[in-house]
Coordinates of C-alpha atoms in Angstrom, one line a residue:
Chain A
M16 CA 147.3 84.4 417.6
S17 CA 147.7 87.9 416.3
F18 CA 145.7 89.1 413.3
V19 CA 147.7 89.5 410.2
V20 CA 146.2 91.9 407.6
P21 CA 146.0 90.0 404.3
K22 CA 147.9 91.8 401.6
E23 CA 147.9 91.6 397.9
S24 CA 150.9 92.7 395.9
F25 CA 151.0 93.2 392.1
N26 CA 153.7 92.9 389.4
G27 CA 152.3 95.8 387.4
K28 CA 152.5 99.5 388.0
V29 CA 150.5 102.5 386.7
A30 CA 152.7 104.8 384.6
S31 CA 153.7 108.1 386.2
V32 CA 152.7 111.0 383.9
D33 CA 153.8 114.5 384.5
F34 CA 152.3 117.6 382.9
G35 CA 152.9 121.4 383.2
K36 CA 156.1 123.2 383.7
D37 CA 158.6 124.2 386.3
D38 CA 157.5 124.2 390.0
K39 CA 153.8 124.1 389.0
A40 CA 154.2 120.7 387.2
L41 CA 152.1 117.9 388.4
T42 CA 152.5 114.1 388.4
I43 CA 149.8 111.5 388.4
G44 CA 149.9 107.7 388.6
G45 CA 152.8 105.6 389.7
D46 CA 150.5 103.4 391.7
S47 CA 151.5 99.8 392.5
A48 CA 148.4 99.1 394.6
L49 CA 144.7 99.7 394.3
P50 CA 143.4 103.2 395.1
F51 CA 144.2 104.3 398.7
L52 CA 145.4 100.8 399.8
S53 CA 148.8 102.2 400.6
F54 CA 149.7 99.3 402.9
E55 CA 149.9 97.1 399.8
G56 CA 152.2 99.1 397.7
E57 CA 153.3 102.5 396.5
L58 CA 150.9 105.4 395.8
P59 CA 153.3 108.2 395.2
N60 CA 150.9 110.7 393.7
K61 CA 147.5 111.9 394.9
P62 CA 144.7 112.2 392.4
V63 CA 144.6 115.7 390.8
V64 CA 141.4 117.8 390.3
A65 CA 141.5 120.3 387.4
Y66 CA 139.0 123.2 387.2
E67 CA 137.0 123.1 383.9
I68 CA 136.7 126.3 382.0
Q69 CA 135.6 126.9 378.4
D70 CA 136.3 129.3 375.5
C71 CA 132.8 130.8 375.5
P72 CA 130.3 131.7 378.2
P73 CA 128.8 128.6 379.8
D74 CA 125.2 129.2 378.7
D75 CA 124.4 125.6 378.9
W76 CA 125.6 125.1 382.5
P77 CA 122.9 125.2 385.2
D78 CA 122.6 128.2 387.5
T79 CA 124.3 126.7 390.5
V80 CA 127.6 126.4 388.7
R81 CA 127.2 129.2 386.2
E82 CA 126.6 131.8 389.0
V83 CA 130.0 131.0 390.6
Y84 CA 131.8 132.2 387.5
K85 CA 129.3 134.9 386.2
D86 CA 131.8 137.7 386.6
V87 CA 134.7 136.0 384.9
S88 CA 133.3 133.5 382.4
G89 CA 132.9 136.0 379.6
D90 CA 136.5 135.7 378.8
P91 CA 138.6 132.5 379.1
V92 CA 141.8 134.3 380.2
T93 CA 139.9 136.1 383.1
W94 CA 138.2 132.8 384.0
A95 CA 141.5 130.8 384.0
K96 CA 143.2 133.4 386.2
Y97 CA 140.3 133.5 388.6
C98 CA 140.5 129.7 389.0
Q99 CA 144.2 129.8 389.6
D100 CA 144.4 132.9 391.7
E101 CA 141.1 133.0 393.6
Q102 CA 140.2 129.3 393.8
G103 CA 143.7 127.9 394.1
A104 CA 143.3 125.6 391.1
K105 CA 146.3 123.2 390.7
A106 CA 145.4 122.6 387.1
I107 CA 143.0 124.0 384.5
A108 CA 141.1 122.2 381.8
L109 CA 140.1 124.4 378.9
R110 CA 137.3 123.0 376.7
L111 CA 137.2 124.5 373.2
V112 CA 133.4 124.3 373.1
S113 CA 133.0 127.1 370.5
T114 CA 134.9 125.2 367.8
H115 CA 132.0 122.8 367.6
P116 CA 130.1 123.2 364.3
D117 CA 126.8 123.6 366.2
R118 CA 128.3 125.9 368.9
G119 CA 129.9 128.7 366.9
D120 CA 132.2 126.7 364.6
K121 CA 135.2 128.8 365.5
S122 CA 138.3 128.1 363.5
A123 CA 141.4 126.2 364.7
E124 CA 143.3 129.5 364.4
E125 CA 140.9 131.3 366.8
A126 CA 141.3 128.4 369.2
S127 CA 145.0 128.6 369.0
Q128 CA 145.0 132.2 369.9
T129 CA 142.8 131.5 373.0
I130 CA 145.2 128.8 374.1
K131 CA 148.2 131.1 373.7
D132 CA 146.4 133.9 375.7
V133 CA 145.4 131.5 378.5
L134 CA 148.9 130.0 378.7
A135 CA 150.4 133.4 378.9
A136 CA 148.1 134.3 381.9
I137 CA 148.5 131.2 384.1
S138 CA 151.4 129.2 385.5
V139 CA 149.5 126.0 386.5
P140 CA 149.3 123.1 384.0
L141 CA 146.7 123.3 381.2
I142 CA 144.6 120.5 379.9
I143 CA 143.3 121.3 376.4
L144 CA 140.1 119.6 375.3
G145 CA 138.3 119.7 372.0
S146 CA 134.6 120.0 371.5
N147 CA 134.2 116.3 371.1
H148 CA 133.4 116.6 367.4
I149 CA 135.4 113.8 365.7
E150 CA 136.2 115.7 362.5
K151 CA 136.6 119.2 363.9
D152 CA 138.8 118.0 366.8
S153 CA 141.2 116.5 364.4
T154 CA 142.0 119.9 363.1
V155 CA 141.5 122.0 366.2
L156 CA 143.6 119.8 368.5
V157 CA 146.4 119.6 365.9
A158 CA 146.6 123.4 365.9
A159 CA 146.2 123.5 369.7
A160 CA 149.2 121.2 370.1
E161 CA 151.3 123.5 368.1
A162 CA 150.0 126.6 369.9
A163 CA 150.9 125.1 373.2
S164 CA 154.2 123.7 372.1
G165 CA 156.8 123.7 374.9
N166 CA 154.2 123.8 377.7
N167 CA 153.9 120.1 378.4
C168 CA 150.1 120.2 378.3
V169 CA 147.6 117.4 378.3
I170 CA 145.6 117.4 375.0
G171 CA 142.6 115.4 374.1
K172 CA 140.6 113.6 373.4
A173 CA 141.9 111.2 370.8
Q174 CA 139.2 108.8 369.8
E175 CA 139.0 105.8 367.4
G176 CA 137.8 108.1 364.6
N177 CA 140.5 110.8 364.8
Y178 CA 143.4 109.5 366.9
K179 CA 146.0 109.5 364.1
T180 CA 146.3 113.2 363.5
I181 CA 146.0 114.1 367.2
V182 CA 148.6 111.5 368.2
A183 CA 151.0 112.8 365.6
A184 CA 150.5 116.4 366.8
A185 CA 151.0 115.4 370.5
L186 CA 154.1 113.5 369.5
A187 CA 155.5 116.4 367.5
H188 CA 154.9 119.0 370.2
N189 CA 155.7 116.7 373.2
H190 CA 152.4 116.8 375.0
K191 CA 150.6 114.2 377.0
L192 CA 147.5 112.7 375.4
I193 CA 144.1 111.6 376.5
A194 CA 142.7 108.5 374.7
M195 CA 139.0 108.2 375.0
S196 CA 136.7 105.2 374.2
E197 CA 133.1 104.9 375.0
L198 CA 132.6 102.7 378.1
D199 CA 134.1 99.6 376.6
I200 CA 137.2 98.2 378.2
N201 CA 138.2 96.2 375.1
L202 CA 138.0 99.3 372.9
A203 CA 140.0 101.2 375.5
K204 CA 142.8 98.7 375.3
Q205 CA 142.6 98.5 371.5
L206 CA 142.9 102.3 371.2
N207 CA 145.9 102.4 373.5
I208 CA 147.5 99.6 371.4
L209 CA 146.9 101.6 368.2
I210 CA 148.2 104.8 369.6
T211 CA 151.4 103.2 371.0
Q212 CA 151.9 101.4 367.6
M213 CA 152.2 104.8 366.1
G214 CA 155.3 105.3 368.2
F215 CA 153.6 107.3 371.0
D216 CA 155.2 106.5 374.4
K217 CA 152.7 104.7 376.6
N218 CA 154.1 106.6 379.5
K219 CA 152.7 109.8 378.1
L220 CA 149.1 108.5 377.7
I221 CA 146.1 109.1 379.9
T222 CA 143.1 106.8 379.4
D223 CA 139.5 108.1 379.6
P224 CA 137.0 105.2 379.5
M225 CA 134.2 107.8 379.4
C226 CA 132.5 109.2 382.5
S227 CA 128.9 109.1 383.6
A228 CA 127.0 110.8 386.5
L229 CA 125.6 109.2 389.6
G230 CA 122.3 107.6 388.7
Y231 CA 123.1 107.7 385.0
G232 CA 125.4 104.7 384.5
L233 CA 128.1 105.6 387.0
E234 CA 128.4 101.9 387.9
Y235 CA 129.5 101.2 384.3
T236 CA 132.3 103.8 384.5
Y237 CA 133.2 102.5 387.9
S238 CA 133.5 98.9 386.7
V239 CA 135.5 99.8 383.6
M240 CA 137.9 101.9 385.6
E241 CA 138.3 99.2 388.2
R242 CA 138.9 96.5 385.5
I243 CA 141.5 98.7 383.8
R244 CA 143.4 99.1 387.0
L245 CA 143.3 95.4 387.8
A246 CA 144.5 94.5 384.3
G247 CA 147.4 97.0 384.7
L248 CA 148.3 95.8 388.2
A249 CA 147.4 92.2 388.5
Q250 CA 147.9 91.1 384.9
N251 CA 150.7 93.5 384.3
D252 CA 149.1 94.5 381.0
P253 CA 151.2 97.4 379.8
T254 CA 148.4 98.7 377.5
M255 CA 146.2 99.2 380.6
Q256 CA 148.7 101.1 382.8
P257 CA 148.1 104.7 381.8
P258 CA 146.6 106.9 384.5
I259 CA 142.8 107.2 384.3
L260 CA 140.8 110.4 383.7
G261 CA 137.3 111.1 385.0
D262 CA 135.8 114.0 383.1
V263 CA 133.1 114.5 385.8
G264 CA 131.7 118.0 385.5
M265 CA 130.2 117.8 382.0
Y266 CA 128.3 114.6 382.9
V267 CA 127.0 115.8 386.2
W268 CA 125.8 119.3 385.4
K269 CA 123.1 118.3 383.0
V270 CA 121.2 115.5 384.9
K271 CA 117.9 116.4 386.4
E272 CA 119.1 116.2 390.0
T273 CA 121.4 119.1 389.3
V274 CA 119.0 121.1 387.2
A275 CA 115.4 120.6 388.5
S276 CA 114.2 123.6 390.5
E277 CA 113.1 123.5 394.1
A278 CA 109.6 124.7 393.0
D279 CA 109.3 121.6 390.7
V280 CA 110.7 119.1 393.2
P281 CA 110.4 120.5 396.7
E282 CA 111.0 117.1 398.3
W283 CA 114.6 117.1 396.8
G284 CA 115.7 120.0 398.9
S285 CA 118.1 122.8 398.1
L286 CA 119.1 122.8 394.4
E287 CA 122.5 124.2 395.2
E288 CA 123.4 121.6 397.8
R289 CA 122.0 118.9 395.6
G290 CA 124.1 119.8 392.6
I291 CA 127.3 120.1 394.7
A292 CA 126.6 116.8 396.4
W293 CA 126.0 115.2 393.0
E294 CA 129.3 116.3 391.6
T295 CA 131.1 115.4 394.9
L296 CA 129.7 111.9 395.0
T297 CA 130.3 111.1 391.4
A298 CA 133.9 112.3 391.6
T299 CA 134.5 110.5 394.9
S300 CA 133.3 107.2 393.5
L301 CA 135.6 107.5 390.6
I302 CA 138.8 108.2 392.7
L303 CA 137.9 105.0 394.6
S304 CA 137.7 103.0 391.4
G305 CA 141.0 104.2 390.1
A306 CA 140.8 107.7 388.5
N307 CA 144.0 109.7 388.8
L308 CA 142.8 112.9 387.2
L309 CA 139.4 114.6 387.5
I310 CA 137.9 117.5 385.6
M311 CA 135.3 119.2 387.7
R312 CA 133.2 122.5 387.8
H313 CA 131.9 123.6 391.2
P314 CA 134.6 124.9 393.6
S315 CA 132.7 123.5 396.7
A316 CA 132.5 120.0 395.1
I317 CA 136.2 120.3 394.2
E318 CA 137.0 121.3 397.8
N319 CA 134.9 118.3 399.1
V320 CA 136.8 115.9 396.9
G321 CA 140.1 117.4 397.9
K322 CA 139.3 116.8 401.6
T323 CA 138.3 113.2 401.0
I324 CA 141.6 112.6 399.1
D325 CA 143.6 114.1 402.0
E326 CA 141.7 112.1 404.5
L327 CA 142.2 108.8 402.6
V328 CA 145.8 109.2 401.7
Chain B
M10 CA 152.1 81.4 380.3
I11 CA 155.8 81.7 380.8
I12 CA 157.7 80.5 377.7
I13 CA 161.2 79.1 378.0
G14 CA 162.7 79.4 374.5
E15 CA 164.1 76.0 373.5
K16 CA 166.0 76.8 370.3
I17 CA 169.5 77.1 371.8
S18 CA 170.2 73.4 372.1
V19 CA 173.2 71.2 371.5
I20 CA 170.9 68.9 369.5
A21 CA 170.6 71.6 366.7
K22 CA 173.5 71.3 364.3
K23 CA 174.0 75.0 363.8
V24 CA 174.0 75.6 367.6
R25 CA 176.4 72.7 368.2
E26 CA 178.8 74.0 365.6
A27 CA 178.7 77.5 367.0
M28 CA 179.4 76.2 370.5
E29 CA 182.4 74.2 369.3
A30 CA 183.8 77.2 367.3
R31 CA 182.9 79.6 370.2
D32 CA 181.1 81.7 367.5
P33 CA 178.6 83.8 369.5
K34 CA 176.7 85.3 366.5
P35 CA 174.3 82.4 365.7
I36 CA 173.6 81.8 369.3
Q37 CA 172.9 85.5 370.0
D38 CA 170.7 85.8 367.0
L39 CA 168.6 82.8 368.2
A40 CA 168.4 84.3 371.7
L41 CA 167.3 87.7 370.4
A42 CA 164.7 86.2 368.0
Q43 CA 163.2 84.1 370.8
W44 CA 163.2 87.0 373.3
K45 CA 161.4 89.3 370.8
A46 CA 158.9 86.6 370.1
G47 CA 157.9 86.4 373.7
A48 CA 160.2 84.0 375.5
Y49 CA 160.7 84.9 379.2
F50 CA 163.6 82.5 379.8
I51 CA 166.1 81.5 377.2
D52 CA 167.0 77.8 377.5
V53 CA 170.7 77.0 377.3
N54 CA 171.0 73.3 376.6
I55 CA 174.7 72.3 376.3
G56 CA 174.0 68.6 376.7
P57 CA 176.1 66.5 379.1
A58 CA 179.2 68.7 378.1
E59 CA 181.7 66.3 379.7
D60 CA 184.8 68.2 378.4
N61 CA 185.1 71.8 379.3
G62 CA 181.5 72.1 380.4
E63 CA 182.2 74.9 382.8
D64 CA 183.9 77.0 380.3
L65 CA 181.2 76.4 377.7
M66 CA 178.3 77.3 380.0
K67 CA 180.1 80.4 381.2
W68 CA 180.7 81.5 377.6
M69 CA 177.1 80.7 376.6
C70 CA 175.6 82.7 379.5
E71 CA 177.8 85.7 378.9
S72 CA 177.3 85.7 375.2
I73 CA 173.5 85.5 375.4
Q74 CA 173.0 88.0 378.2
E75 CA 175.1 90.4 376.2
V76 CA 172.2 90.8 373.7
V77 CA 169.0 89.9 375.6
Q78 CA 167.8 91.3 378.9
A79 CA 166.3 88.0 380.0
P80 CA 167.0 85.3 382.6
L81 CA 168.4 82.0 381.4
C82 CA 167.3 78.4 381.9
L83 CA 170.6 76.5 382.4
D84 CA 170.1 73.0 380.9
T85 CA 172.7 70.3 381.5
T86 CA 173.3 67.3 383.7
N87 CA 176.8 68.6 384.4
V88 CA 176.8 70.0 387.9
S89 CA 180.0 71.9 387.7
A90 CA 178.9 73.5 384.4
L91 CA 175.7 74.6 386.1
R92 CA 177.7 76.1 388.9
A93 CA 179.9 78.0 386.3
G94 CA 176.7 79.3 384.6
L95 CA 175.1 80.4 387.9
E96 CA 178.3 82.2 388.9
V97 CA 178.1 84.5 385.8
H98 CA 174.3 84.7 385.3
N99 CA 173.1 88.3 385.4
N100 CA 170.2 88.4 387.8
E101 CA 169.3 92.0 386.9
W102 CA 166.6 90.7 384.5
G103 CA 165.3 87.9 386.6
R104 CA 166.7 84.8 388.5
A105 CA 168.1 81.9 386.7
L106 CA 166.2 78.7 386.2
V107 CA 168.1 75.4 386.6
N108 CA 167.1 72.5 384.4
S109 CA 166.8 70.0 386.2
T110 CA 166.7 67.9 389.3
S111 CA 164.8 64.6 389.6
N112 CA 164.4 61.7 392.0
D113 CA 167.6 60.2 390.6
P114 CA 170.3 60.5 393.3
E115 CA 172.8 61.6 390.6
R116 CA 170.6 64.7 390.2
F117 CA 170.3 65.6 393.9
P118 CA 173.3 68.0 393.9
I119 CA 171.5 70.1 391.3
L120 CA 168.8 70.9 393.9
D121 CA 171.4 71.9 396.4
L122 CA 173.0 74.1 393.8
A123 CA 169.8 75.9 393.1
A124 CA 169.3 76.6 396.8
E125 CA 172.9 77.8 397.1
F126 CA 172.5 80.3 394.2
N127 CA 168.9 81.4 395.0
A128 CA 167.9 80.1 391.6
E129 CA 164.6 78.6 390.4
L130 CA 164.5 74.9 389.7
I131 CA 162.8 72.5 387.3
A132 CA 162.1 69.1 389.0
L133 CA 161.4 66.2 386.7
T134 CA 159.1 63.7 388.4
V135 CA 161.1 60.7 387.3
G136 CA 163.3 58.4 389.4
K137 CA 166.3 56.3 388.5
G138 CA 164.3 53.3 387.3
G139 CA 161.5 53.3 384.7
L140 CA 159.2 56.0 383.6
P141 CA 156.3 56.9 385.9
A142 CA 153.1 55.0 385.0
D143 CA 150.5 57.6 385.8
A144 CA 149.7 60.9 387.5
E145 CA 149.6 59.4 391.0
E146 CA 153.1 58.0 390.6
R147 CA 154.4 61.4 389.4
C148 CA 152.8 63.1 392.5
G149 CA 154.6 60.6 394.8
I150 CA 157.9 61.5 393.2
A151 CA 157.1 65.2 393.3
A152 CA 156.4 64.9 397.1
E153 CA 159.8 63.3 397.6
I154 CA 161.6 66.0 395.7
M155 CA 159.6 68.7 397.6
A156 CA 160.7 67.2 400.9
R157 CA 164.3 67.3 399.8
A158 CA 163.9 70.9 398.7
M159 CA 162.5 71.8 402.1
E160 CA 165.5 70.3 403.8
A161 CA 167.8 72.2 401.5
G162 CA 166.0 75.5 402.2
L163 CA 164.7 75.9 398.6
P164 CA 161.3 77.6 398.7
M165 CA 158.3 75.7 397.2
E166 CA 157.5 78.7 395.0
D167 CA 160.9 78.4 393.3
I168 CA 160.2 74.9 392.0
Y169 CA 158.6 74.0 388.7
L170 CA 157.3 70.4 388.7
D171 CA 157.6 68.7 385.3
P172 CA 155.5 65.6 384.7
L173 CA 157.7 64.5 381.8
I174 CA 155.7 64.6 378.6
L175 CA 156.0 61.4 376.5
Q176 CA 155.6 61.2 372.8
V177 CA 152.0 60.6 371.7
C178 CA 152.9 58.4 368.7
T179 CA 154.2 55.6 370.9
T180 CA 152.7 56.2 374.4
Q181 CA 149.3 57.6 373.5
D182 CA 147.7 56.9 376.9
Q183 CA 150.3 59.0 378.7
A184 CA 149.0 62.3 377.2
M185 CA 146.1 62.6 379.6
H186 CA 148.1 61.2 382.5
S187 CA 150.4 64.2 382.2
I188 CA 147.5 66.6 382.1
K189 CA 146.1 65.0 385.3
A190 CA 149.6 65.3 386.9
I191 CA 149.6 69.1 386.1
E192 CA 146.3 69.4 387.9
M193 CA 147.4 67.3 390.9
F194 CA 150.8 69.0 391.3
Q195 CA 149.0 72.2 392.0
E196 CA 147.2 70.6 395.0
L197 CA 150.5 69.7 396.6
N198 CA 151.0 73.1 398.1
D199 CA 149.3 76.4 399.0
P200 CA 150.0 78.6 397.0
P201 CA 149.9 76.0 394.2
M202 CA 153.1 74.5 392.9
K203 CA 154.4 75.9 389.6
T204 CA 154.5 73.5 386.7
V205 CA 156.5 73.1 383.4
V206 CA 156.6 70.8 380.5
G207 CA 158.9 70.2 377.6
L208 CA 156.1 70.8 375.1
S209 CA 157.6 69.4 371.9
N210 CA 158.2 66.0 373.5
I211 CA 154.6 65.3 372.7
S212 CA 155.3 65.4 369.0
N213 CA 158.6 63.6 369.0
G214 CA 158.6 61.0 366.3
V215 CA 155.6 62.3 364.3
P216 CA 156.0 63.7 360.7
K217 CA 157.6 67.1 360.8
N218 CA 154.6 68.9 359.2
M219 CA 152.3 67.8 362.0
R220 CA 154.5 68.7 365.0
S221 CA 153.3 72.3 365.4
L222 CA 149.6 71.3 365.3
I223 CA 150.2 68.6 367.9
D224 CA 152.2 70.8 370.1
R225 CA 149.8 73.7 370.2
T226 CA 146.7 71.5 370.6
Y227 CA 148.3 69.9 373.6
A228 CA 149.4 73.3 374.9
V229 CA 145.7 74.3 375.2
L230 CA 144.8 71.2 377.3
L231 CA 147.8 71.8 379.5
M232 CA 147.0 75.5 380.0
N233 CA 143.4 74.7 380.9
A234 CA 144.8 72.3 383.5
G235 CA 146.7 75.2 385.0
L236 CA 150.2 74.9 383.4
T237 CA 152.6 77.7 384.5
S238 CA 155.3 77.5 381.9
A239 CA 156.5 75.5 378.9
I240 CA 159.9 74.9 377.2
A241 CA 158.8 75.5 373.7
N242 CA 159.6 77.2 370.4
P243 CA 158.5 80.9 370.6
L244 CA 159.3 81.2 366.9
D245 CA 156.3 78.9 366.1
K246 CA 153.9 81.8 365.5
E247 CA 150.8 79.5 365.3
M248 CA 151.6 78.1 368.6
M249 CA 152.2 81.5 370.2
D250 CA 148.9 82.8 368.7
T251 CA 147.1 79.7 370.1
I252 CA 148.6 80.4 373.6
K253 CA 147.7 84.0 373.5
T254 CA 144.1 83.1 372.4
T255 CA 143.9 80.5 375.2
E256 CA 145.0 83.2 377.7
V257 CA 142.1 85.4 376.5
F258 CA 139.6 82.5 377.0
M259 CA 141.0 82.0 380.5
N260 CA 140.7 85.7 381.2
K261 CA 144.4 86.1 381.9
T262 CA 144.7 88.7 379.2
L263 CA 142.2 91.4 378.4
Y264 CA 140.8 91.0 374.9
A265 CA 141.4 93.8 372.3
D266 CA 141.3 93.3 368.5
S267 CA 145.1 93.5 368.3
Y268 CA 145.8 91.1 371.2
L269 CA 147.9 88.8 368.9
E270 CA 150.3 91.8 368.3
M271 CA 151.0 92.3 372.0

C-alpha cells in the first residue's frame, strides 16, 4: 500500500493586501493553507521583510545595528535611500520616534514633511509607524495619512485607544492600516470588528498581535499568531483573515542577549553574531506561525530570513 | 451551525397568498431578511403542491435567488416540482438542499433526484408505518437510507440525517431520544454524518409566548450533541444569540466582545 500524505483543506482564506505603487507594489497574504504547507492550498505571496528606519538618529539602538547605518542614519531620506539602493530593501518602515512627547515631541507638521521627503526619494512601498504614544499618534498619523495621500502606504498602529481617528484618516486617503492589540487574541478580533464597523474594508487591514523577542515571550506571540491563522482558515472567521505583522526589530534590539558586551559575558561569544542570530531566529519563528510582513533592522538578519523563506517556499 | 431559514412556508398565510398571486415581493422580503440574519439556506416549502407544483417551485426559486446570493432548501413531497426547482437553482452560491427523502418507498425517487442533480439531501429517519420509538430505531432507518444512497451514488457527506423532532408537550420522552440519535448518527460514518432538525417542531402545540424559549434551549442540547444544521427561524434574535453563544462555548467561534454582532 502506498503512503498517502494526509492533507487538510480549509474554507477560509487570508486576505490579499497590496501596498506601494506601480511596479514596486507588494502583495502579502492570500494564503489558503498554513505557512509553507503549499501542498495543502495556495500560498501566492511570500512573506515580506521591511527595513526599519526612523526620523531621528537611532541613539537607543545597540552598537551592532547602529554601526551599520552610522553614515546614513542622521537623516531619514539618506537612510531610506541607502536601504533601498544599497541594501535592496523591498519595503521601508519609517518610525516617527521623534514625535513621542519624551523623544523630542516633534509636531505632526514636521512628521508630515519628513514623510513627503522620504516618499519623494524612494520608489519602494513605505510603512509609516507612529511613536506608539496613544494620544500623539492619533494626531501624527492623521497628518501622516494626508501627507502620504496617493502612495498606498501602510499606516499604523491603530489601537483600542486611538483607532477612530486613524481609521478615518486611512479611509480618507486610501491607505492600508495596521491594527494592534497587546498579545490578546480576543482583543485582536474585537479591534478588527470595531474597525470594520466603521466602514473600513477588512481587505485593507493588517493585524499586529504584538511582537516579542526570543526568550522574552516569543511563545505567546507565536501562539496568538497561530490561533489567528487557524481561526481565519479553519473557522473561516472573516475578522481573523487580515495578514499578520511581526514588528520584530524593536523587540529584539533591546534584550540583554543583543546588548551585553563580550567582556561582561564572554561565554556568550561574539556580540555581533549573537544579535544577528537573535533577530534571525525571532523573525523565522514568526513566519512559521503565520506572519506575512516583518519589520526588521539588521541587514544580515534580513538576508538570513530571506534565504529561509526562499528555501521553504 | 448552519441555519436553514424556515419562514417561506405554505403554512404561513402571507406566503401562501403571495404564492397564489405570484407576487414575489413578500417572499423576496422574507428571503432577504432571513439571509441577512444569518441563514445559509433559504427553505422553500410549497407543501404538496399538487396543481402546478413545477411552475410554482420554478417561480419561487427564481424569485428568491434574484435577491439573495444563497442556496435554497427545496421542500416539497412533489417529485416533479423538486426537479423543476433543481433545474433552475443557481449553484453559484452553493448547492441546493433537497427536503426530504425517508424510508417511505414513495420518497425513494427524491434520493435519486438529489444524486442526479448533485444536490445535498435531508433524510428523515422515519418509515412508512409509525414513528420511530427511540434512537436505535432511528439509526436502523438511517442505515437503510444510507445503503440506498450508496447504490444511487450519492456521497455520504451530502446527506443530512434528521431524527424527526416531536413536540415536547405531548411526547416528552422523545426529546432526549432525538438528542441521542444526533450523537449516534455521527458514528455511522467516518467522517461523521451531517445532521439536521426541524427545530420548532419541539415547541409545536405550546403557548406561543413560550416557543422561542423552548426552541433555543433545545438548540443548545442539540448543538452540544454535535448537530450540524437546523431548519429554524433566523429572525428569532434570542435564538440566534443563544446559538452564537453556544458556538463560543464549543470553541467554534473565537470570542470577542462584539461576537453577537458578527
